[in-house]
PDB file of C-alpha atoms in Angstrom:
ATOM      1  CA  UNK K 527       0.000   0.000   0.000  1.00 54.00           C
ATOM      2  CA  UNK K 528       1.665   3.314  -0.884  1.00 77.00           C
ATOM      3  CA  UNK K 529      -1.042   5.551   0.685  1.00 93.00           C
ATOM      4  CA  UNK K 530      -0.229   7.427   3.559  1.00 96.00           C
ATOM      5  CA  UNK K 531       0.063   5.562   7.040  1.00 96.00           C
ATOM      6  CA  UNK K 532      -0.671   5.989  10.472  1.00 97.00           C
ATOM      7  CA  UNK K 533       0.176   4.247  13.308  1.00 97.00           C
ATOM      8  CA  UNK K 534      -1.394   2.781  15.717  1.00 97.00           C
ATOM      9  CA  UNK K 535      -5.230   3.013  14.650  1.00 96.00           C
ATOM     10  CA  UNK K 536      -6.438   3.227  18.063  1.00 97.00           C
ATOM     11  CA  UNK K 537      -4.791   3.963  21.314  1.00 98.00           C
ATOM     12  CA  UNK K 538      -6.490   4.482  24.417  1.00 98.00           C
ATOM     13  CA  UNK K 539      -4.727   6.154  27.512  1.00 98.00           C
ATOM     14  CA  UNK K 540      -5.407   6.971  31.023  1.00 98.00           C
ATOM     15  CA  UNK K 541      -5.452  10.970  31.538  1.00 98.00           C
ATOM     16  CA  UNK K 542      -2.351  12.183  32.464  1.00 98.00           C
ATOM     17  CA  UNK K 543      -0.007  10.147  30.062  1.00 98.00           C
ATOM     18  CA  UNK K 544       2.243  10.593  27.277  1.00 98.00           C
ATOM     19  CA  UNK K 545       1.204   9.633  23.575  1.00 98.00           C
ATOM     20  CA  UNK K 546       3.177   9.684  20.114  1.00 98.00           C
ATOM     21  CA  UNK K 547       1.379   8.991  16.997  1.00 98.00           C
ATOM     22  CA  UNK K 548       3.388   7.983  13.524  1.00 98.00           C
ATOM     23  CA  UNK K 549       2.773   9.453  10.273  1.00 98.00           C
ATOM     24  CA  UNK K 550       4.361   7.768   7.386  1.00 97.00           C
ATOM     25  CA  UNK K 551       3.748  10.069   4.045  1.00 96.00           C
ATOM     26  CA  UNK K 552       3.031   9.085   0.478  1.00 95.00           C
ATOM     27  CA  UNK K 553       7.302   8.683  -0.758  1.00 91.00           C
ATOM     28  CA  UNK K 554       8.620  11.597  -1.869  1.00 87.00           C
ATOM     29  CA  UNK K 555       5.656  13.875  -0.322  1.00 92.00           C
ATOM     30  CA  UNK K 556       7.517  16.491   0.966  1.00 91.00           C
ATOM     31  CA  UNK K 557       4.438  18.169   2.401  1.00 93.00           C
ATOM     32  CA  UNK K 558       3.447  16.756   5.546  1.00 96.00           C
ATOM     33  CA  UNK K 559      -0.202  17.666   7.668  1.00 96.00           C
ATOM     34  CA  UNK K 560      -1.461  17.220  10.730  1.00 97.00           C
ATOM     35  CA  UNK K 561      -5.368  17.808  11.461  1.00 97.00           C
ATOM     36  CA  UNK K 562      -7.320  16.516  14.593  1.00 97.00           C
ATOM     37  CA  UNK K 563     -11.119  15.661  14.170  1.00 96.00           C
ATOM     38  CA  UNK K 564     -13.406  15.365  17.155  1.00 95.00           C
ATOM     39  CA  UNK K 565     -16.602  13.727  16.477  1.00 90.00           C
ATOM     40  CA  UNK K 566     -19.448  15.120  14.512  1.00 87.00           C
ATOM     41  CA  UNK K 567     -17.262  18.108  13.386  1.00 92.00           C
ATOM     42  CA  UNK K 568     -14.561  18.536  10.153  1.00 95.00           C
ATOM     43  CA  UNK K 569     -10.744  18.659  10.757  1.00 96.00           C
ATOM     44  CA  UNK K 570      -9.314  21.128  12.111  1.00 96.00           C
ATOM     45  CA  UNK K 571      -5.651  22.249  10.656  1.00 96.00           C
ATOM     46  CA  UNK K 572      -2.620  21.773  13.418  1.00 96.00           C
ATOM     47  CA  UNK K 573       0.357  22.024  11.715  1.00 96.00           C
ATOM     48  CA  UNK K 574       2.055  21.158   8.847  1.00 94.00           C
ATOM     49  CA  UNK K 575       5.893  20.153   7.556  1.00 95.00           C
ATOM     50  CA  UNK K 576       7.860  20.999   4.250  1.00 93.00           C
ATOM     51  CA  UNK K 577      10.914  18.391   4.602  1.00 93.00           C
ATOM     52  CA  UNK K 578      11.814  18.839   8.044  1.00 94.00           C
ATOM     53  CA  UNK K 579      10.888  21.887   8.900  1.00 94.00           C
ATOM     54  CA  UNK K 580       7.510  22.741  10.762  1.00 94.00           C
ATOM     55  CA  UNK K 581       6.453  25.803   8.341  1.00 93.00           C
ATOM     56  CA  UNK K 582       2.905  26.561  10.568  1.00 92.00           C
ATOM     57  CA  UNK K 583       1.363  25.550  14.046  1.00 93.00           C
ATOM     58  CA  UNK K 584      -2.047  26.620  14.993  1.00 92.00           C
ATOM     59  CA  UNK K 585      -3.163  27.895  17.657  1.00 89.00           C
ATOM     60  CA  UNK K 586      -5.273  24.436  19.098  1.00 83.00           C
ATOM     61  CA  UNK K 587      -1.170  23.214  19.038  1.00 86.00           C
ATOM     62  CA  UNK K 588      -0.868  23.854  22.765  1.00 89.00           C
ATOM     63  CA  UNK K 589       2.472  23.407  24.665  1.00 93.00           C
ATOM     64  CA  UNK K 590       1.610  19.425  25.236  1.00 96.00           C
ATOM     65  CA  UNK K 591       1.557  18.853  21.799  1.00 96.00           C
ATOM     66  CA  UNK K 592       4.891  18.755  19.604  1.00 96.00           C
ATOM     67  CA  UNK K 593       5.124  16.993  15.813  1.00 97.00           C
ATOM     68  CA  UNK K 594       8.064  16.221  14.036  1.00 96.00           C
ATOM     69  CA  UNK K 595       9.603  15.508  10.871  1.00 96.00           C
ATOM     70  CA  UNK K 596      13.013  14.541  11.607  1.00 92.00           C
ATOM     71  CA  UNK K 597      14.715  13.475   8.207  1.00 87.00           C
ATOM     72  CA  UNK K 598      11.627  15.134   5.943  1.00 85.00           C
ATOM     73  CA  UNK K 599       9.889  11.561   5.481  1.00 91.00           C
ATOM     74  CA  UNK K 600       7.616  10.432   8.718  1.00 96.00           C
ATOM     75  CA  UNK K 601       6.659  12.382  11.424  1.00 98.00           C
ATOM     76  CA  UNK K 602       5.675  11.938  15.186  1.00 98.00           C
ATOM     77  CA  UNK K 603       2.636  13.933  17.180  1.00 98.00           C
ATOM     78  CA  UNK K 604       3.419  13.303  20.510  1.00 98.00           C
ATOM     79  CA  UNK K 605       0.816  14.729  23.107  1.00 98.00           C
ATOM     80  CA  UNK K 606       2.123  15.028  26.585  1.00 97.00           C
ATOM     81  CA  UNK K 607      -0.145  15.070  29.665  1.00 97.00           C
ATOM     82  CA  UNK K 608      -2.844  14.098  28.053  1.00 98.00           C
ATOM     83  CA  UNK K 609      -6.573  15.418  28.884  1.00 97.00           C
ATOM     84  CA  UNK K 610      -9.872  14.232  28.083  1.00 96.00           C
ATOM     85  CA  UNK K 611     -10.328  17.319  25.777  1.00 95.00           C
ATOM     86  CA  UNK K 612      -7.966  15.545  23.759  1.00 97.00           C
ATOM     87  CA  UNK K 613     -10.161  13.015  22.889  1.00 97.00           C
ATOM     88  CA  UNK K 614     -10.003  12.665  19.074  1.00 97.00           C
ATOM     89  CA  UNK K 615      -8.858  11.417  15.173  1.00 97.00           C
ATOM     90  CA  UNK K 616      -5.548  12.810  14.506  1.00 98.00           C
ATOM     91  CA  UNK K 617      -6.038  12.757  10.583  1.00 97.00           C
ATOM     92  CA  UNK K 618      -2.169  13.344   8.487  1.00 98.00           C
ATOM     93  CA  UNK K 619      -2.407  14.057   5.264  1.00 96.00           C
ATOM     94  CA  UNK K 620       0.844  14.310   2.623  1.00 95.00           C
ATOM     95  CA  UNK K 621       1.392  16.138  -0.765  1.00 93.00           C
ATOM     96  CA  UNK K 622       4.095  16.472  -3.207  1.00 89.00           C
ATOM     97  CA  UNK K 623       4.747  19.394  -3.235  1.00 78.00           C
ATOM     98  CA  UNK K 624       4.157  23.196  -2.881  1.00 73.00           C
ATOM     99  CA  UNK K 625       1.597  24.430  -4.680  1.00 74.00           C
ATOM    100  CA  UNK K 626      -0.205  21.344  -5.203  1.00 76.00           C
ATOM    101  CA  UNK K 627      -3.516  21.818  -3.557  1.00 81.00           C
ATOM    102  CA  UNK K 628      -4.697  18.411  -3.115  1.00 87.00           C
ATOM    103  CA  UNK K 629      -3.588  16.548   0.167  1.00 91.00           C
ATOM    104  CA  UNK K 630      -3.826  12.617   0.606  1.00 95.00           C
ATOM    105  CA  UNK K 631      -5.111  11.783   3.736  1.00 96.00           C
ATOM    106  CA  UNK K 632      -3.949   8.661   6.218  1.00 96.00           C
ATOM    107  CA  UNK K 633      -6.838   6.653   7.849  1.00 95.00           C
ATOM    108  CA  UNK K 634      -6.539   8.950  11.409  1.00 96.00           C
ATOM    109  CA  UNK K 635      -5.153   7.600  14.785  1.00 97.00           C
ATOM    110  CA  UNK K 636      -8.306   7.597  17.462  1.00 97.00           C
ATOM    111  CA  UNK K 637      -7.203   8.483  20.316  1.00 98.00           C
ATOM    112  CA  UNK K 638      -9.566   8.237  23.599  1.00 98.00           C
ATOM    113  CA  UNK K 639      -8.752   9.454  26.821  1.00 98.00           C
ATOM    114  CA  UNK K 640      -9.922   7.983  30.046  1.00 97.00           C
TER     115      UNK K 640
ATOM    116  CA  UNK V1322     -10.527  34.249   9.093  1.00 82.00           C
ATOM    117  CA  UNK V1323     -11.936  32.068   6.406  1.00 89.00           C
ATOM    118  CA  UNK V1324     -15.247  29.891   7.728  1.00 95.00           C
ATOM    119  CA  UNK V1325     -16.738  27.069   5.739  1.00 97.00           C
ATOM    120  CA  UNK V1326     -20.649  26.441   6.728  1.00 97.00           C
ATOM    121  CA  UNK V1327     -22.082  23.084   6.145  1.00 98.00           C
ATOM    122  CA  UNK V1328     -25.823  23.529   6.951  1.00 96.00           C
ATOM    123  CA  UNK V1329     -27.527  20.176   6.503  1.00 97.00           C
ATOM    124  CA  UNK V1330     -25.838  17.538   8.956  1.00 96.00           C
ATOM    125  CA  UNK V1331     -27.244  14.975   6.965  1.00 97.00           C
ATOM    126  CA  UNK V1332     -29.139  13.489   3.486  1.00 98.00           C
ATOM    127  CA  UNK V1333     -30.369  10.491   2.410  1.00 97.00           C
ATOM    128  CA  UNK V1334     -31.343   9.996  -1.499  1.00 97.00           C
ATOM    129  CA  UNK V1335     -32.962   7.162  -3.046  1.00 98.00           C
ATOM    130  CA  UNK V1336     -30.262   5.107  -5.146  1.00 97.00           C
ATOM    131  CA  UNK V1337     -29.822   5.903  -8.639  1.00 97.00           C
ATOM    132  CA  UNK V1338     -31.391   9.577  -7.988  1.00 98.00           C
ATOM    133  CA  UNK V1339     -29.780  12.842  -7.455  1.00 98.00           C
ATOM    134  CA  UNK V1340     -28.626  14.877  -4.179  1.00 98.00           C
ATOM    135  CA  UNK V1341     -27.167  18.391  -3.846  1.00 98.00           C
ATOM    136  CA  UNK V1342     -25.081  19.075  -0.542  1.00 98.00           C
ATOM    137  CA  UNK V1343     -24.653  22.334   0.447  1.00 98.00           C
ATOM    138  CA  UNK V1344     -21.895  24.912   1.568  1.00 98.00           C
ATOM    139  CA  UNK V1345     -20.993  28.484   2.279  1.00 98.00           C
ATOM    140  CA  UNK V1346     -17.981  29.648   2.792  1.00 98.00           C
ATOM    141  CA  UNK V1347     -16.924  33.394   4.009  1.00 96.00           C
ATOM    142  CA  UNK V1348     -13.163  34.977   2.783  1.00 94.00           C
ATOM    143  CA  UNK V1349     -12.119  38.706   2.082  1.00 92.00           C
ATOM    144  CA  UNK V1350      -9.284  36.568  -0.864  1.00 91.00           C
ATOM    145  CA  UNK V1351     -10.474  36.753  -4.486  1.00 89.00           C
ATOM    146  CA  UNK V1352      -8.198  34.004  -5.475  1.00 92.00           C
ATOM    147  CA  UNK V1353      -8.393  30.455  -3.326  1.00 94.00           C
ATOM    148  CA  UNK V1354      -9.499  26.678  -3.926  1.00 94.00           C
ATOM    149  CA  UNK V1355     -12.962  25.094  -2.944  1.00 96.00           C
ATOM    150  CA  UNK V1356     -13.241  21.367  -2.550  1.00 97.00           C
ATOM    151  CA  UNK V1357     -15.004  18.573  -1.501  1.00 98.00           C
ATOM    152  CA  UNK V1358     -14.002  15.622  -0.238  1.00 97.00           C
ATOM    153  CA  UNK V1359     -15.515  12.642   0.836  1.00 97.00           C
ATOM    154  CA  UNK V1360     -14.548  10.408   4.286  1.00 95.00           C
ATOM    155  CA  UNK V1361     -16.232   6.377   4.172  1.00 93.00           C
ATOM    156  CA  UNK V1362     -16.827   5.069   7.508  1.00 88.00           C
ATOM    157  CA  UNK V1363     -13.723   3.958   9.019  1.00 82.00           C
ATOM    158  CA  UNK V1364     -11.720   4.847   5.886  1.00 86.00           C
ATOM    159  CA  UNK V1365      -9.177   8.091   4.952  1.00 91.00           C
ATOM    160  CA  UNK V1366     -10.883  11.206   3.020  1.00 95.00           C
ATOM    161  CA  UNK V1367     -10.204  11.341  -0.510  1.00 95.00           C
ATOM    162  CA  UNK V1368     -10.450  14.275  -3.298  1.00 96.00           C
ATOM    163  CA  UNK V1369     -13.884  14.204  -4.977  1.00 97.00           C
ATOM    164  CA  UNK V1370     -13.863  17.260  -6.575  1.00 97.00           C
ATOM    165  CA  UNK V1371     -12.017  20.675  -6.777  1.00 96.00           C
ATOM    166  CA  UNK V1372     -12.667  24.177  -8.040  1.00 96.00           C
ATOM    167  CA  UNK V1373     -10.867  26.899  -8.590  1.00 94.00           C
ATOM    168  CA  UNK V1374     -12.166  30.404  -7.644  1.00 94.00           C
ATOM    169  CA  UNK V1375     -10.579  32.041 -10.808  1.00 92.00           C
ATOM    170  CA  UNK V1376     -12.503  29.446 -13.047  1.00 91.00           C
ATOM    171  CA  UNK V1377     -15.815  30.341 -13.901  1.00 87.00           C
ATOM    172  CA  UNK V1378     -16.693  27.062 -15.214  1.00 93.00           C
ATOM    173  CA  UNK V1379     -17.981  24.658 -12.766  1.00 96.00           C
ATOM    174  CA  UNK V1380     -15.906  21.626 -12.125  1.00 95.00           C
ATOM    175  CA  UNK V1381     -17.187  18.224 -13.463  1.00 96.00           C
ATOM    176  CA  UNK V1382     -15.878  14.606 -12.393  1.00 94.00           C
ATOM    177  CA  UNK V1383     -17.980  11.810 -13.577  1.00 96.00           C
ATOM    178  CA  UNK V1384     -21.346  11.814 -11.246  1.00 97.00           C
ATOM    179  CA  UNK V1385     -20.249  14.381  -9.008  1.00 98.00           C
ATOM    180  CA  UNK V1386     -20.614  18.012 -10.452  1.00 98.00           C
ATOM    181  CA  UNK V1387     -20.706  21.314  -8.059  1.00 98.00           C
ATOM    182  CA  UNK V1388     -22.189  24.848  -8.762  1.00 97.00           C
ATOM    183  CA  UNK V1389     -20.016  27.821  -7.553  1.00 97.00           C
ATOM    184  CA  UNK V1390     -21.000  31.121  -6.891  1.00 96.00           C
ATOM    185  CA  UNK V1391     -18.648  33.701  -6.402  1.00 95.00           C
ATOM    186  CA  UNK V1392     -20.891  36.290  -5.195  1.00 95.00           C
ATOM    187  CA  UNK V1393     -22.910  34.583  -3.088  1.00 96.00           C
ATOM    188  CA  UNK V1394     -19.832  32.060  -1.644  1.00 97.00           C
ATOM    189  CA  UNK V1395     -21.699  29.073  -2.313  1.00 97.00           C
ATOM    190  CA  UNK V1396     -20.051  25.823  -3.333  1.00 98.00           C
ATOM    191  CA  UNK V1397     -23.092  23.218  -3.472  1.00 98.00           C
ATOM    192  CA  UNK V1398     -22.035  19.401  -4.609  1.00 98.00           C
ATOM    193  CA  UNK V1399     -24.250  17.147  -6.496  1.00 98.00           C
ATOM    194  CA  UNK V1400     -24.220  14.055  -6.773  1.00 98.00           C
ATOM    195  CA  UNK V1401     -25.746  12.141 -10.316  1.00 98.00           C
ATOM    196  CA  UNK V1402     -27.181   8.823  -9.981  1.00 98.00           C
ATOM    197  CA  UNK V1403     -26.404   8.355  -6.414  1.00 98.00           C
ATOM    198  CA  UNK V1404     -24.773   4.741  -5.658  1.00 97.00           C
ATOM    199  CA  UNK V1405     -24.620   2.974  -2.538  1.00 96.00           C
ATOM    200  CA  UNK V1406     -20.440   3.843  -2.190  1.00 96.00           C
ATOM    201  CA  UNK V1407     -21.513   7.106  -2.472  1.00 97.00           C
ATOM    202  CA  UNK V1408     -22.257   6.857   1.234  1.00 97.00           C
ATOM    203  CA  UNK V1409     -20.113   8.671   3.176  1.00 97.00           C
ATOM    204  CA  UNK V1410     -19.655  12.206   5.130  1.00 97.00           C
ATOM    205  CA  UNK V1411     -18.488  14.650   2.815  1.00 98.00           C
ATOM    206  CA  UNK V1412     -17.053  18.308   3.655  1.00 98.00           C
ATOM    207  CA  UNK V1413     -16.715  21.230   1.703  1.00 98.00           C
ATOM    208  CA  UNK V1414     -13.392  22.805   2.237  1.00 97.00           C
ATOM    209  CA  UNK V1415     -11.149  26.103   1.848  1.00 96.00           C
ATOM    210  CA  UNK V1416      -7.699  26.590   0.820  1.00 94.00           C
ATOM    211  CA  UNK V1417      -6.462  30.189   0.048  1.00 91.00           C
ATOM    212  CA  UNK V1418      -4.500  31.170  -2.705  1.00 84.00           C
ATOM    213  CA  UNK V1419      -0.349  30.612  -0.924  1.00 78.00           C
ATOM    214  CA  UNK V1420      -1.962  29.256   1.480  1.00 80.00           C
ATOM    215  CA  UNK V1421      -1.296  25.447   2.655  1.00 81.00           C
ATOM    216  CA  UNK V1422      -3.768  24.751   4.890  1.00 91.00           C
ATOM    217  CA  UNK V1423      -7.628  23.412   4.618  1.00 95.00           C
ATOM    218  CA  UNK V1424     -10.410  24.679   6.069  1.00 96.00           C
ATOM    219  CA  UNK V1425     -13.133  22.472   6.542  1.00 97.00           C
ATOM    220  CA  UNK V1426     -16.967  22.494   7.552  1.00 98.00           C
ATOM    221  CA  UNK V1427     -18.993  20.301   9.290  1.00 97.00           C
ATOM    222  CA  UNK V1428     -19.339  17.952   7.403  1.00 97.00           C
ATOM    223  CA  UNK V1429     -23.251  16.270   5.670  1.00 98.00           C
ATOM    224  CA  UNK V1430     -23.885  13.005   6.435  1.00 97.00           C
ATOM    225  CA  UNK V1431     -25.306  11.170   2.979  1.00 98.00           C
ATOM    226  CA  UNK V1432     -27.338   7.807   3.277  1.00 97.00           C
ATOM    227  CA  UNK V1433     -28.141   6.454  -0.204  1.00 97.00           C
ATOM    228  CA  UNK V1434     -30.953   4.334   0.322  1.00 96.00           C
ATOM    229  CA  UNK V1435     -31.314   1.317  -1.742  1.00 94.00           C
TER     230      UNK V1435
END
């Protein structure tokens, strides 16, 4: 499968705890996003990656949560102390490059928070 | 700060008949992108359709077919001889012209009804 991948589909964790996700892009997508979904509503943009470096965070990026993109191919969203307003899919989507306006989107990590 | 509105949370259409989603959108840019795309249960999003805003031709791709209007900032989807894959929430989204980032509504729930 060369679509993009996320790992692990589901993880639950007990408030309080540290998570990473993994984002492994389409090869040679050297545009790298990271949106979080909570349920019933659309994605919401966090940040996003050109190689390695982290070109935008938003605002919903608190301190807890870092991403990155260490050699410009996966990238890691770790969320530290985690809360129950955390609670979501964290969706990453890749593209080739800048300029192209469509993004190819993973399956989303769920994360719940107990 | 562009806003995408997706008034109708969900639709169901008869199989084999047509459905038109909805979606507003509000930016002070004259040049950006309007999509939608379309997110199967338990499945990533994928591209159905684009537009862009300097195009005064609607977009066209097979069934699916949208009507923009400029003016009025409406990006409405329809969907031609609805199938049961068609099922699916779908959200309108925003990207501005430079911009890398999407902006997404709420998302419309379709049921295609066999």
């Amino acid at each position: 499968d060369t679509g993009v991948s996320q790992d692990p589909r589901h993880k639950i964790t007990k408030r309080g705890q540290n998570v990473t996700f993994r984002c492994d892009p389409i090869s040679e997508h050297n545009r790298l996003y990271w949106y979080r979904q909570t349920l019933g509503q659309g994605p919401e943009f966090l940040t996003y990656f050109q190689n390695e470096a982290q070109l935008e965070k938003s605002r919903l990026l608190s301190d807890r949560f870092s991403a990155e993109r260490p050699k410009g191919s996966f990238s890691t969203l770790e969320i530290q102390r985690t809360e129950q307003g955390d609670s979501a899919m964290y969706l990453c989507a890749s593209s080739p490059a800048p300029g192209w306006t469509e993004a190819f989107f993973g399956q989303g990590t769920r994360l719940t928070v107990v | 700060a562009q806003t995408v509105t997706q008034s109708q949370p969900e639709m169901s259409v008869q199989e084999a008949e047509t459905v038109t989603l909805s979606c507003t959108y509000d930016t002070s840019e004259s040049d950006y992108y309007l999509f939608w795309y379309k997110q199967p249960p338990s499945r990533q999003m994928i591209l159905v359709i684009r537009q862009e805003a300097y195009k005064q031709q609607n977009a066209t791709e097979n069934r699916f077919s949208v009507n923009f209007q400029k003016a009025a900032k409406s990006f409405s989807l329809k969907i031609s001889d609805s199938q049961l894959g068609d099922a699916a929430m779908y959200f309108c989204a925003y990207m501005g012209e430079g911009a890398q980032k999407l902006v997404f509504g709420q998302g419309t729930r379709l049921t295609i009804n066999p």
